[in-house]
Amino acid sequence: MWTLIICLALLPVLTTSLDNGVMRVPPMGWLAWERFRCETDCVRNPHTCISERLFMEMADRLVKDGWSHAGYKYVNIDDCWTEKKRNATTGRLVPDLKRFPNGIKPLADYIHSLGLKLGIYADLGNFTCGGYPGTTLDQIQLDAQTFAEWGVDMVKLDGCYSTPEERAIGYPKMSKALNKTGRVIAYSCSWPAYDGGLPPKVNYTLLGEICNLWRNYGDIQDSWDSVLNIVNWWGKYQDILIPAAGPGHWNDPDMLIVGDFSLSEGESRAQLAMWAILAAPLFMSNDLRRIGRTARALLQHPGPININQDPLGIQGRLFFSTASLDVWKRQLKGGRYAIAVLNKGTGGTPKKVELSLSSLNITTAQFYVITDVYEDKPLGLYKPNASFHFSVNPSDVLLLLVEPLS
Ligand code: GLA
């Protein structure tokens, strides 16, 4: 009798599981929103408007300029891709007739022919954040089916114009609907971001069962302040966020803005290093047709990417912080660690730092090799209690890889 009751109690949990087997490491790709927003005037702005041309050009760049080889595979459409009304007969979402004259299926085919994947955007509610048709509870099944028929590989379900009650029904419902299509479609949920990102309103156990990734917090903007604001929030609530992340289910601090207008070289290094430590999805939102050499080399640097893609999928932790210096630590496969020393200060001189591995609780091996990841330079062989000295520039990071000597 008790066994039966327990089994019945578990049933809803088991059946809501997304279980699509994808994103065992954080996804990597390109996403339109931060850089291209809701530009719909293709007459005045043919190169930057949200159109099939934009996504095809980005896909071309991903393949031709080494991005795909470095791991960036997703090309993701965000808001403002539809007509202002659904099809009156079928009730389906309709891609903007002028900006996507061929529809989404041929775009997906093109992207697949390049070995890439296509992501699309929907919003649980009456409207998207940009005012385009949303996906109400009764339209979830139809939209999931439509995306599957078009060959979409990932859906971001935003939450503007929804109530907490609708989200509690709608996000699990979309998860089931995507599963039911029979196509493997990764699922990005903005649910927690609309409910303050914290328990008790947010249930991270449930999210891990129904979504592959989720936006926890506000939108990134093109500024260092915005990057710092996100990093600080991740540090403050890490005891809640760390257990939520793992293979197949990730916290998403939002897009990489490296290569856009605002970040300096040091700040760009810092954003990428922190996204690597946080096991964050790496979706760049930049113009790959115009990106500079330095930003490109940085974003394709295998050092931070390998840290980000570590198969254990353990999100890093703020180990300690002083006035303006954060020391972050991420455990990696094979007894290795990544350490990010982030100088958040604005004082003009580099900060001198002295650390030992034992002060970071890294004590198992007799010796460790420490490498400066961005410089790709071994700094030496260290016993756990030996001190090492370095300096970090203001608004910059030192990213270290610590490996036991075998
Ligand atoms: C919200 C989301 C953003 C983006 C916009 C589109 O603000 O958080 O990532 O999708 O909507 O309107």
GROMACS .gro file of C-alpha atoms and ligand atoms in nm:
model
  418
    1MET     CA    1   0.000   0.000   0.000
    2TRP     CA    2   0.270   0.249   0.107
    3THR     CA    3   0.478   0.161  -0.197
    4LEU     CA    4   0.183   0.239  -0.419
    5ILE     CA    5   0.123   0.574  -0.250
    6ILE     CA    6   0.492   0.667  -0.280
    7CYS     CA    7   0.496   0.565  -0.647
    8LEU     CA    8   0.187   0.772  -0.717
    9ALA     CA    9   0.337   1.070  -0.535
   10LEU     CA   10   0.649   1.048  -0.750
   11LEU     CA   11   0.459   1.016  -1.075
   12PRO     CA   12   0.408   1.384  -1.155
   13VAL     CA   13   0.777   1.452  -1.095
   14LEU     CA   14   0.890   1.168  -1.319
   15THR     CA   15   0.655   1.255  -1.601
   16THR     CA   16   0.747   1.625  -1.609
   17SER     CA   17   1.112   1.539  -1.669
   18LEU     CA   18   1.255   1.689  -1.989
   19ASP     CA   19   1.498   1.403  -2.030
   20ASN     CA   20   1.620   1.505  -2.377
   21GLY     CA   21   1.984   1.416  -2.316
   22VAL     CA   22   2.125   1.743  -2.454
   23MET     CA   23   2.352   2.012  -2.314
   24ARG     CA   24   2.561   1.784  -2.092
   25VAL     CA   25   2.806   2.074  -2.102
   26PRO     CA   26   2.694   2.439  -2.126
   27PRO     CA   27   2.565   2.528  -2.475
   28MET     CA   28   2.767   2.765  -2.694
   29GLY     CA   29   2.649   2.982  -2.978
   30TRP     CA   30   2.521   3.319  -3.086
   31LEU     CA   31   2.201   3.498  -2.982
   32ALA     CA   32   2.060   3.809  -3.146
   33TRP     CA   33   1.903   4.002  -2.860
   34GLU     CA   34   2.164   4.208  -2.676
   35ARG     CA   35   2.331   4.340  -2.989
   36PHE     CA   36   2.043   4.360  -3.239
   37ARG     CA   37   1.735   4.403  -3.017
   38CYS     CA   38   1.408   4.465  -3.197
   39GLU     CA   39   1.525   4.643  -3.511
   40THR     CA   40   1.259   4.567  -3.770
   41ASP     CA   41   1.321   4.837  -4.032
   42CYS     CA   42   1.502   4.645  -4.302
   43VAL     CA   43   1.463   4.927  -4.552
   44ARG     CA   44   1.672   5.171  -4.350
   45ASN     CA   45   1.882   4.907  -4.170
   46PRO     CA   46   1.917   4.609  -4.400
   47HIS     CA   47   2.228   4.477  -4.224
   48THR     CA   48   2.109   4.495  -3.868
   49CYS     CA   49   1.735   4.425  -3.880
   50ILE     CA   50   1.595   4.099  -3.741
   51SER     CA   51   1.567   3.902  -4.066
   52GLU     CA   52   1.664   3.571  -4.221
   53ARG     CA   53   1.958   3.751  -4.376
   54LEU     CA   54   2.100   3.841  -4.033
   55PHE     CA   55   2.085   3.481  -3.911
   56MET     CA   56   2.226   3.338  -4.235
   57GLU     CA   57   2.514   3.584  -4.228
   58MET     CA   58   2.593   3.501  -3.865
   59ALA     CA   59   2.577   3.130  -3.945
   60ASP     CA   60   2.821   3.185  -4.233
   61ARG     CA   61   3.060   3.370  -4.006
   62LEU     CA   62   3.034   3.102  -3.734
   63VAL     CA   63   3.157   2.844  -3.982
   64LYS     CA   64   3.404   3.050  -4.184
   65ASP     CA   65   3.579   3.232  -3.901
   66GLY     CA   66   3.656   2.943  -3.669
   67TRP     CA   67   3.369   2.990  -3.421
   68SER     CA   68   3.198   2.662  -3.489
   69HIS     CA   69   3.531   2.482  -3.462
   70ALA     CA   70   3.583   2.646  -3.122
   71GLY     CA   71   3.243   2.511  -3.008
   72TYR     CA   72   2.989   2.786  -3.091
   73LYS     CA   73   2.709   2.591  -3.262
   74TYR     CA   74   2.374   2.759  -3.192
   75VAL     CA   75   2.232   3.044  -3.399
   76ASN     CA   76   1.945   3.181  -3.195
   77ILE     CA   77   1.661   3.407  -3.300
   78ASP     CA   78   1.520   3.621  -3.020
   79ASP     CA   79   1.214   3.847  -3.004
   80CYS     CA   80   1.044   4.032  -3.295
   81TRP     CA   81   1.061   3.761  -3.560
   82THR     CA   82   0.686   3.718  -3.617
   83GLU     CA   83   0.401   3.898  -3.781
   84LYS     CA   84   0.189   4.099  -3.538
   85LYS     CA   85  -0.091   3.841  -3.567
   86ARG     CA   86  -0.113   3.462  -3.573
   87ASN     CA   87  -0.255   3.289  -3.878
   88ALA     CA   88  -0.632   3.336  -3.848
   89THR     CA   89  -0.710   2.985  -3.972
   90THR     CA   90  -0.441   2.764  -3.826
   91GLY     CA   91  -0.366   2.972  -3.516
   92ARG     CA   92   0.006   2.927  -3.580
   93LEU     CA   93   0.279   3.187  -3.533
   94VAL     CA   94   0.375   3.342  -3.866
   95PRO     CA   95   0.731   3.459  -3.936
   96ASP     CA   96   0.735   3.822  -4.055
   97LEU     CA   97   0.653   3.798  -4.424
   98LYS     CA   98   0.901   4.064  -4.536
   99ARG     CA   99   1.188   3.983  -4.305
  100PHE     CA  100   1.160   3.603  -4.321
  101PRO     CA  101   1.005   3.565  -4.669
  102ASN     CA  102   1.099   3.196  -4.689
  103GLY     CA  103   0.979   3.108  -4.340
  104ILE     CA  104   1.176   2.934  -4.067
  105LYS     CA  105   1.207   2.583  -4.214
  106PRO     CA  106   1.444   2.680  -4.500
  107LEU     CA  107   1.648   2.887  -4.252
  108ALA     CA  108   1.675   2.583  -4.023
  109ASP     CA  109   1.774   2.368  -4.324
  110TYR     CA  110   2.045   2.617  -4.418
  111ILE     CA  111   2.178   2.632  -4.063
  112HIS     CA  112   2.178   2.253  -4.037
  113SER     CA  113   2.360   2.224  -4.370
  114LEU     CA  114   2.644   2.415  -4.204
  115GLY     CA  115   2.651   2.175  -3.909
  116LEU     CA  116   2.489   2.434  -3.679
  117LYS     CA  117   2.169   2.443  -3.476
  118LEU     CA  118   1.879   2.688  -3.476
  119GLY     CA  119   1.721   2.839  -3.167
  120ILE     CA  120   1.394   3.035  -3.157
  121TYR     CA  121   1.211   3.261  -2.911
  122ALA     CA  122   0.860   3.246  -2.769
  123ASP     CA  123   0.693   3.405  -2.468
  124LEU     CA  124   0.452   3.251  -2.225
  125GLY     CA  125   0.176   3.510  -2.208
  126ASN     CA  126  -0.039   3.727  -2.428
  127PHE     CA  127   0.255   3.909  -2.585
  128THR     CA  128   0.631   3.881  -2.612
  129CYS     CA  129   0.831   4.147  -2.430
  130GLY     CA  130   0.854   4.333  -2.762
  131GLY     CA  131   0.476   4.322  -2.814
  132TYR     CA  132   0.455   4.036  -3.066
  133PRO     CA  133   0.210   3.745  -3.027
  134GLY     CA  134   0.280   3.540  -2.717
  135THR     CA  135   0.210   3.177  -2.638
  136THR     CA  136  -0.090   3.141  -2.410
  137LEU     CA  137  -0.144   2.818  -2.217
  138ASP     CA  138  -0.380   2.679  -2.480
  139GLN     CA  139  -0.130   2.752  -2.760
  140ILE     CA  140   0.169   2.572  -2.607
  141GLN     CA  141   0.114   2.239  -2.778
  142LEU     CA  142   0.061   2.398  -3.120
  143ASP     CA  143   0.372   2.616  -3.093
  144ALA     CA  144   0.590   2.324  -2.978
  145GLN     CA  145   0.460   2.121  -3.273
  146THR     CA  146   0.522   2.408  -3.516
  147PHE     CA  147   0.880   2.457  -3.394
  148ALA     CA  148   0.945   2.083  -3.426
  149GLU     CA  149   0.806   2.078  -3.780
  150TRP     CA  150   1.031   2.367  -3.874
  151GLY     CA  151   1.337   2.179  -3.745
  152VAL     CA  152   1.411   2.408  -3.452
  153ASP     CA  153   1.674   2.277  -3.204
  154MET     CA  154   1.620   2.508  -2.907
  155VAL     CA  155   1.337   2.720  -2.767
  156LYS     CA  156   1.375   3.013  -2.527
  157LEU     CA  157   1.045   3.068  -2.351
  158ASP     CA  158   1.032   3.421  -2.211
  159GLY     CA  159   0.786   3.534  -1.943
  160CYS     CA  160   0.660   3.887  -2.019
  161TYR     CA  161   0.284   3.936  -1.973
  162SER     CA  162   0.236   3.619  -1.771
  163THR     CA  163   0.117   3.574  -1.412
  164PRO     CA  164   0.299   3.357  -1.155
  165GLU     CA  165   0.011   3.108  -1.179
  166GLU     CA  166   0.037   3.086  -1.557
  167ARG     CA  167   0.413   3.035  -1.533
  168ALA     CA  168   0.368   2.752  -1.282
  169ILE     CA  169   0.149   2.573  -1.535
  170GLY     CA  170   0.304   2.691  -1.860
  171TYR     CA  171   0.675   2.619  -1.814
  172PRO     CA  172   0.626   2.250  -1.724
  173LYS     CA  173   0.359   2.224  -1.992
  174MET     CA  174   0.596   2.346  -2.265
  175SER     CA  175   0.858   2.100  -2.142
  176LYS     CA  176   0.615   1.812  -2.189
  177ALA     CA  177   0.494   1.948  -2.521
  178LEU     CA  178   0.850   1.969  -2.657
  179ASN     CA  179   0.914   1.613  -2.541
  180LYS     CA  180   0.596   1.498  -2.706
  181THR     CA  181   0.699   1.629  -3.048
  182GLY     CA  182   0.961   1.353  -3.064
  183ARG     CA  183   1.222   1.605  -3.184
  184VAL     CA  184   1.512   1.679  -2.950
  185ILE     CA  185   1.464   2.046  -2.863
  186ALA     CA  186   1.667   2.213  -2.591
  187TYR     CA  187   1.458   2.427  -2.360
  188SER     CA  188   1.559   2.760  -2.207
  189CYS     CA  189   1.321   2.886  -1.939
  190SER     CA  190   1.309   3.249  -1.828
  191TRP     CA  191   1.075   3.148  -1.545
  192PRO     CA  192   1.303   3.218  -1.244
  193ALA     CA  193   1.397   3.564  -1.374
  194TYR     CA  194   1.027   3.662  -1.355
  195ASP     CA  195   0.991   3.533  -0.998
  196GLY     CA  196   1.292   3.702  -0.838
  197GLY     CA  197   1.534   3.414  -0.900
  198LEU     CA  198   1.520   3.282  -0.542
  199PRO     CA  199   1.333   3.023  -0.337
  200PRO     CA  200   1.068   2.985  -0.210
  201LYS     CA  201   0.914   3.140  -0.522
  202VAL     CA  202   1.164   2.959  -0.746
  203ASN     CA  203   1.193   2.581  -0.730
  204TYR     CA  204   1.535   2.493  -0.872
  205THR     CA  205   1.481   2.119  -0.832
  206LEU     CA  206   1.180   2.136  -1.061
  207LEU     CA  207   1.362   2.363  -1.309
  208GLY     CA  208   1.644   2.110  -1.334
  209GLU     CA  209   1.389   1.846  -1.426
  210ILE     CA  210   1.203   2.041  -1.694
  211CYS     CA  211   1.453   2.289  -1.849
  212ASN     CA  212   1.806   2.268  -1.991
  213LEU     CA  213   1.890   2.622  -1.886
  214TRP     CA  214   1.716   2.916  -1.728
  215ARG     CA  215   1.764   3.288  -1.691
  216ASN     CA  216   1.780   3.358  -1.317
  217TYR     CA  217   1.825   3.734  -1.322
  218GLY     CA  218   1.785   4.059  -1.519
  219ASP     CA  219   1.898   4.128  -1.874
  220ILE     CA  220   2.262   4.199  -1.948
  221GLN     CA  221   2.333   4.540  -2.103
  222ASP     CA  222   2.637   4.660  -2.290
  223SER     CA  223   2.835   4.779  -1.985
  224TRP     CA  224   3.093   4.663  -1.731
  225ASP     CA  225   2.852   4.770  -1.454
  226SER     CA  226   2.599   4.526  -1.586
  227VAL     CA  227   2.856   4.242  -1.593
  228LEU     CA  228   2.963   4.321  -1.236
  229ASN     CA  229   2.606   4.343  -1.117
  230ILE     CA  230   2.540   3.992  -1.250
  231VAL     CA  231   2.864   3.849  -1.107
  232ASN     CA  232   2.786   4.000  -0.766
  233TRP     CA  233   2.438   3.848  -0.765
  234TRP     CA  234   2.582   3.506  -0.857
  235GLY     CA  235   2.828   3.537  -0.567
  236LYS     CA  236   2.566   3.650  -0.319
  237TYR     CA  237   2.326   3.365  -0.390
  238GLN     CA  238   2.574   3.095  -0.481
  239ASP     CA  239   2.458   2.850  -0.217
  240ILE     CA  240   2.123   2.841  -0.393
  241LEU     CA  241   2.257   2.852  -0.749
  242ILE     CA  242   2.547   2.604  -0.733
  243PRO     CA  243   2.341   2.295  -0.649
  244ALA     CA  244   2.093   2.384  -0.924
  245ALA     CA  245   2.353   2.355  -1.203
  246GLY     CA  246   2.490   2.039  -1.359
  247PRO     CA  247   2.507   1.840  -1.684
  248GLY     CA  248   2.188   1.904  -1.883
  249HIS     CA  249   2.062   2.190  -1.662
  250TRP     CA  250   2.237   2.526  -1.622
  251ASN     CA  251   2.197   2.865  -1.459
  252ASP     CA  252   2.216   3.132  -1.729
  253PRO     CA  253   2.368   3.471  -1.638
  254ASP     CA  254   2.277   3.591  -1.993
  255MET     CA  255   2.478   3.667  -2.306
  256LEU     CA  256   2.846   3.741  -2.361
  257ILE     CA  257   2.887   4.104  -2.466
  258VAL     CA  258   3.255   4.065  -2.562
  259GLY     CA  259   3.314   4.226  -2.901
  260ASP     CA  260   3.043   4.489  -2.854
  261PHE     CA  261   3.085   4.859  -2.776
  262SER     CA  262   3.163   4.893  -2.409
  263LEU     CA  263   3.403   4.642  -2.255
  264SER     CA  264   3.776   4.707  -2.244
  265GLU     CA  265   4.016   4.419  -2.315
  266GLY     CA  266   4.054   4.345  -1.946
  267GLU     CA  267   3.679   4.359  -1.888
  268SER     CA  268   3.625   4.126  -2.183
  269ARG     CA  269   3.875   3.877  -2.038
  270ALA     CA  270   3.695   3.910  -1.706
  271GLN     CA  271   3.347   3.843  -1.844
  272LEU     CA  272   3.462   3.534  -2.032
  273ALA     CA  273   3.662   3.405  -1.733
  274MET     CA  274   3.365   3.449  -1.501
  275TRP     CA  275   3.124   3.281  -1.744
  276ALA     CA  276   3.375   2.992  -1.759
  277ILE     CA  277   3.393   2.968  -1.379
  278LEU     CA  278   3.012   2.985  -1.354
  279ALA     CA  279   2.960   2.700  -1.604
  280ALA     CA  280   2.741   2.946  -1.792
  281PRO     CA  281   2.592   2.900  -2.138
  282LEU     CA  282   2.819   3.090  -2.380
  283PHE     CA  283   2.587   3.275  -2.614
  284MET     CA  284   2.767   3.567  -2.773
  285SER     CA  285   2.555   3.861  -2.879
  286ASN     CA  286   2.780   4.063  -3.107
  287ASP     CA  287   2.827   4.140  -3.475
  288LEU     CA  288   3.044   3.859  -3.605
  289ARG     CA  289   3.078   4.041  -3.940
  290ARG     CA  290   3.256   4.334  -3.777
  291ILE     CA  291   3.416   4.190  -3.464
  292GLY     CA  292   3.780   4.291  -3.402
  293ARG     CA  293   4.072   4.050  -3.398
  294THR     CA  294   4.137   4.079  -3.026
  295ALA     CA  295   3.780   4.001  -2.923
  296ARG     CA  296   3.769   3.714  -3.168
  297ALA     CA  297   4.094   3.563  -3.044
  298LEU     CA  298   3.973   3.598  -2.687
  299LEU     CA  299   3.633   3.437  -2.747
  300GLN     CA  300   3.796   3.150  -2.934
  301HIS     CA  301   4.072   3.096  -2.678
  302PRO     CA  302   4.059   2.726  -2.585
  303GLY     CA  303   4.168   2.794  -2.225
  304PRO     CA  304   3.849   2.953  -2.088
  305ILE     CA  305   3.633   2.742  -2.322
  306ASN     CA  306   3.779   2.418  -2.184
  307ILE     CA  307   3.714   2.536  -1.831
  308ASN     CA  308   3.357   2.629  -1.922
  309GLN     CA  309   3.299   2.294  -2.092
  310ASP     CA  310   3.440   2.077  -1.812
  311PRO     CA  311   3.243   1.750  -1.810
  312LEU     CA  312   3.182   1.746  -1.434
  313GLY     CA  313   2.964   2.053  -1.481
  314ILE     CA  314   3.022   2.185  -1.129
  315GLN     CA  315   2.950   2.557  -1.106
  316GLY     CA  316   3.231   2.759  -0.947
  317ARG     CA  317   3.214   2.935  -0.614
  318LEU     CA  318   3.323   3.273  -0.477
  319PHE     CA  319   3.585   3.144  -0.237
  320PHE     CA  320   3.664   3.470  -0.069
  321SER     CA  321   3.650   3.838  -0.139
  322THR     CA  322   3.822   4.141   0.002
  323ALA     CA  323   3.730   4.506  -0.057
  324SER     CA  324   3.746   4.490  -0.436
  325LEU     CA  325   3.901   4.155  -0.509
  326ASP     CA  326   3.707   3.831  -0.568
  327VAL     CA  327   3.873   3.491  -0.567
  328TRP     CA  328   3.657   3.232  -0.746
  329LYS     CA  329   3.727   2.860  -0.763
  330ARG     CA  330   3.583   2.592  -0.988
  331GLN     CA  331   3.651   2.222  -0.945
  332LEU     CA  332   3.734   2.045  -1.272
  333LYS     CA  333   3.782   1.688  -1.384
  334GLY     CA  334   4.099   1.505  -1.283
  335GLY     CA  335   4.165   1.686  -0.955
  336ARG     CA  336   4.216   2.015  -1.141
  337TYR     CA  337   4.082   2.358  -1.052
  338ALA     CA  338   4.023   2.688  -1.225
  339ILE     CA  339   4.083   2.999  -1.019
  340ALA     CA  340   3.969   3.345  -1.122
  341VAL     CA  341   4.106   3.644  -0.937
  342LEU     CA  342   3.881   3.932  -1.032
  343ASN     CA  343   3.985   4.289  -0.961
  344LYS     CA  344   3.660   4.484  -0.934
  345GLY     CA  345   3.841   4.795  -0.809
  346THR     CA  346   3.876   5.125  -0.985
  347GLY     CA  347   4.203   5.231  -0.821
  348GLY     CA  348   4.451   5.304  -1.098
  349THR     CA  349   4.729   5.062  -1.007
  350PRO     CA  350   4.733   4.685  -1.044
  351LYS     CA  351   4.650   4.496  -0.722
  352LYS     CA  352   4.931   4.289  -0.574
  353VAL     CA  353   4.811   3.952  -0.458
  354GLU     CA  354   4.972   3.674  -0.259
  355LEU     CA  355   4.799   3.335  -0.247
  356SER     CA  356   4.873   2.976  -0.163
  357LEU     CA  357   4.683   2.672  -0.284
  358SER     CA  358   4.619   2.559   0.072
  359SER     CA  359   4.445   2.892   0.138
  360LEU     CA  360   4.210   2.783  -0.145
  361ASN     CA  361   4.164   2.439   0.013
  362ILE     CA  362   4.366   2.272  -0.262
  363THR     CA  363   4.584   2.033  -0.069
  364THR     CA  364   4.547   1.678  -0.200
  365ALA     CA  365   4.848   1.649  -0.429
  366GLN     CA  366   5.208   1.708  -0.330
  367PHE     CA  367   5.274   1.944  -0.619
  368TYR     CA  368   5.057   2.141  -0.857
  369VAL     CA  369   5.136   2.303  -1.191
  370ILE     CA  370   4.984   2.649  -1.215
  371THR     CA  371   4.919   2.799  -1.558
  372ASP     CA  372   4.809   3.148  -1.656
  373VAL     CA  373   4.522   3.049  -1.887
  374TYR     CA  374   4.503   3.357  -2.111
  375GLU     CA  375   4.881   3.384  -2.149
  376ASP     CA  376   4.898   3.004  -2.188
  377LYS     CA  377   5.209   3.026  -1.971
  378PRO     CA  378   5.310   2.785  -1.691
  379LEU     CA  379   5.387   2.987  -1.379
  380GLY     CA  380   5.563   2.699  -1.206
  381LEU     CA  381   5.535   2.401  -0.978
  382TYR     CA  382   5.394   2.471  -0.632
  383LYS     CA  383   5.351   2.283  -0.307
  384PRO     CA  384   5.007   2.352  -0.158
  385ASN     CA  385   5.143   2.575   0.116
  386ALA     CA  386   5.388   2.770  -0.102
  387SER     CA  387   5.293   3.130  -0.173
  388PHE     CA  388   5.275   3.271  -0.519
  389HIS     CA  389   5.263   3.638  -0.607
  390PHE     CA  390   5.104   3.820  -0.896
  391SER     CA  391   4.918   4.139  -0.979
  392VAL     CA  392   4.581   4.199  -1.143
  393ASN     CA  393   4.492   4.517  -1.332
  394PRO     CA  394   4.179   4.715  -1.239
  395SER     CA  395   3.864   4.575  -1.408
  396ASP     CA  396   4.053   4.267  -1.517
  397VAL     CA  397   4.102   3.908  -1.415
  398LEU     CA  398   4.375   3.654  -1.369
  399LEU     CA  399   4.253   3.312  -1.476
  400LEU     CA  400   4.460   3.022  -1.347
  401LEU     CA  401   4.450   2.650  -1.410
  402VAL     CA  402   4.578   2.437  -1.124
  403GLU     CA  403   4.668   2.076  -1.209
  404PRO     CA  404   4.807   1.805  -0.981
  405LEU     CA  405   5.146   1.677  -1.091
  406SER     CA  406   5.095   1.313  -1.175
  407GLA     C1  407   1.336   3.997  -2.217
  407GLA     C2  408   1.445   3.891  -2.212
  407GLA     C3  409   1.558   3.927  -2.308
  407GLA     C4  410   1.501   3.939  -2.448
  407GLA     C5  411   1.387   4.040  -2.451
  407GLA     C6  412   1.315   4.042  -2.585
  407GLA     O1  413   1.379   4.120  -2.169
  407GLA     O2  414   1.497   3.878  -2.082
  407GLA     O3  415   1.660   3.831  -2.305
  407GLA     O4  416   1.457   3.813  -2.491
  407GLA     O5  417   1.290   4.012  -2.351
  407GLA     O6  418   1.212   4.133  -2.590
   0.00000   0.00000   0.00000
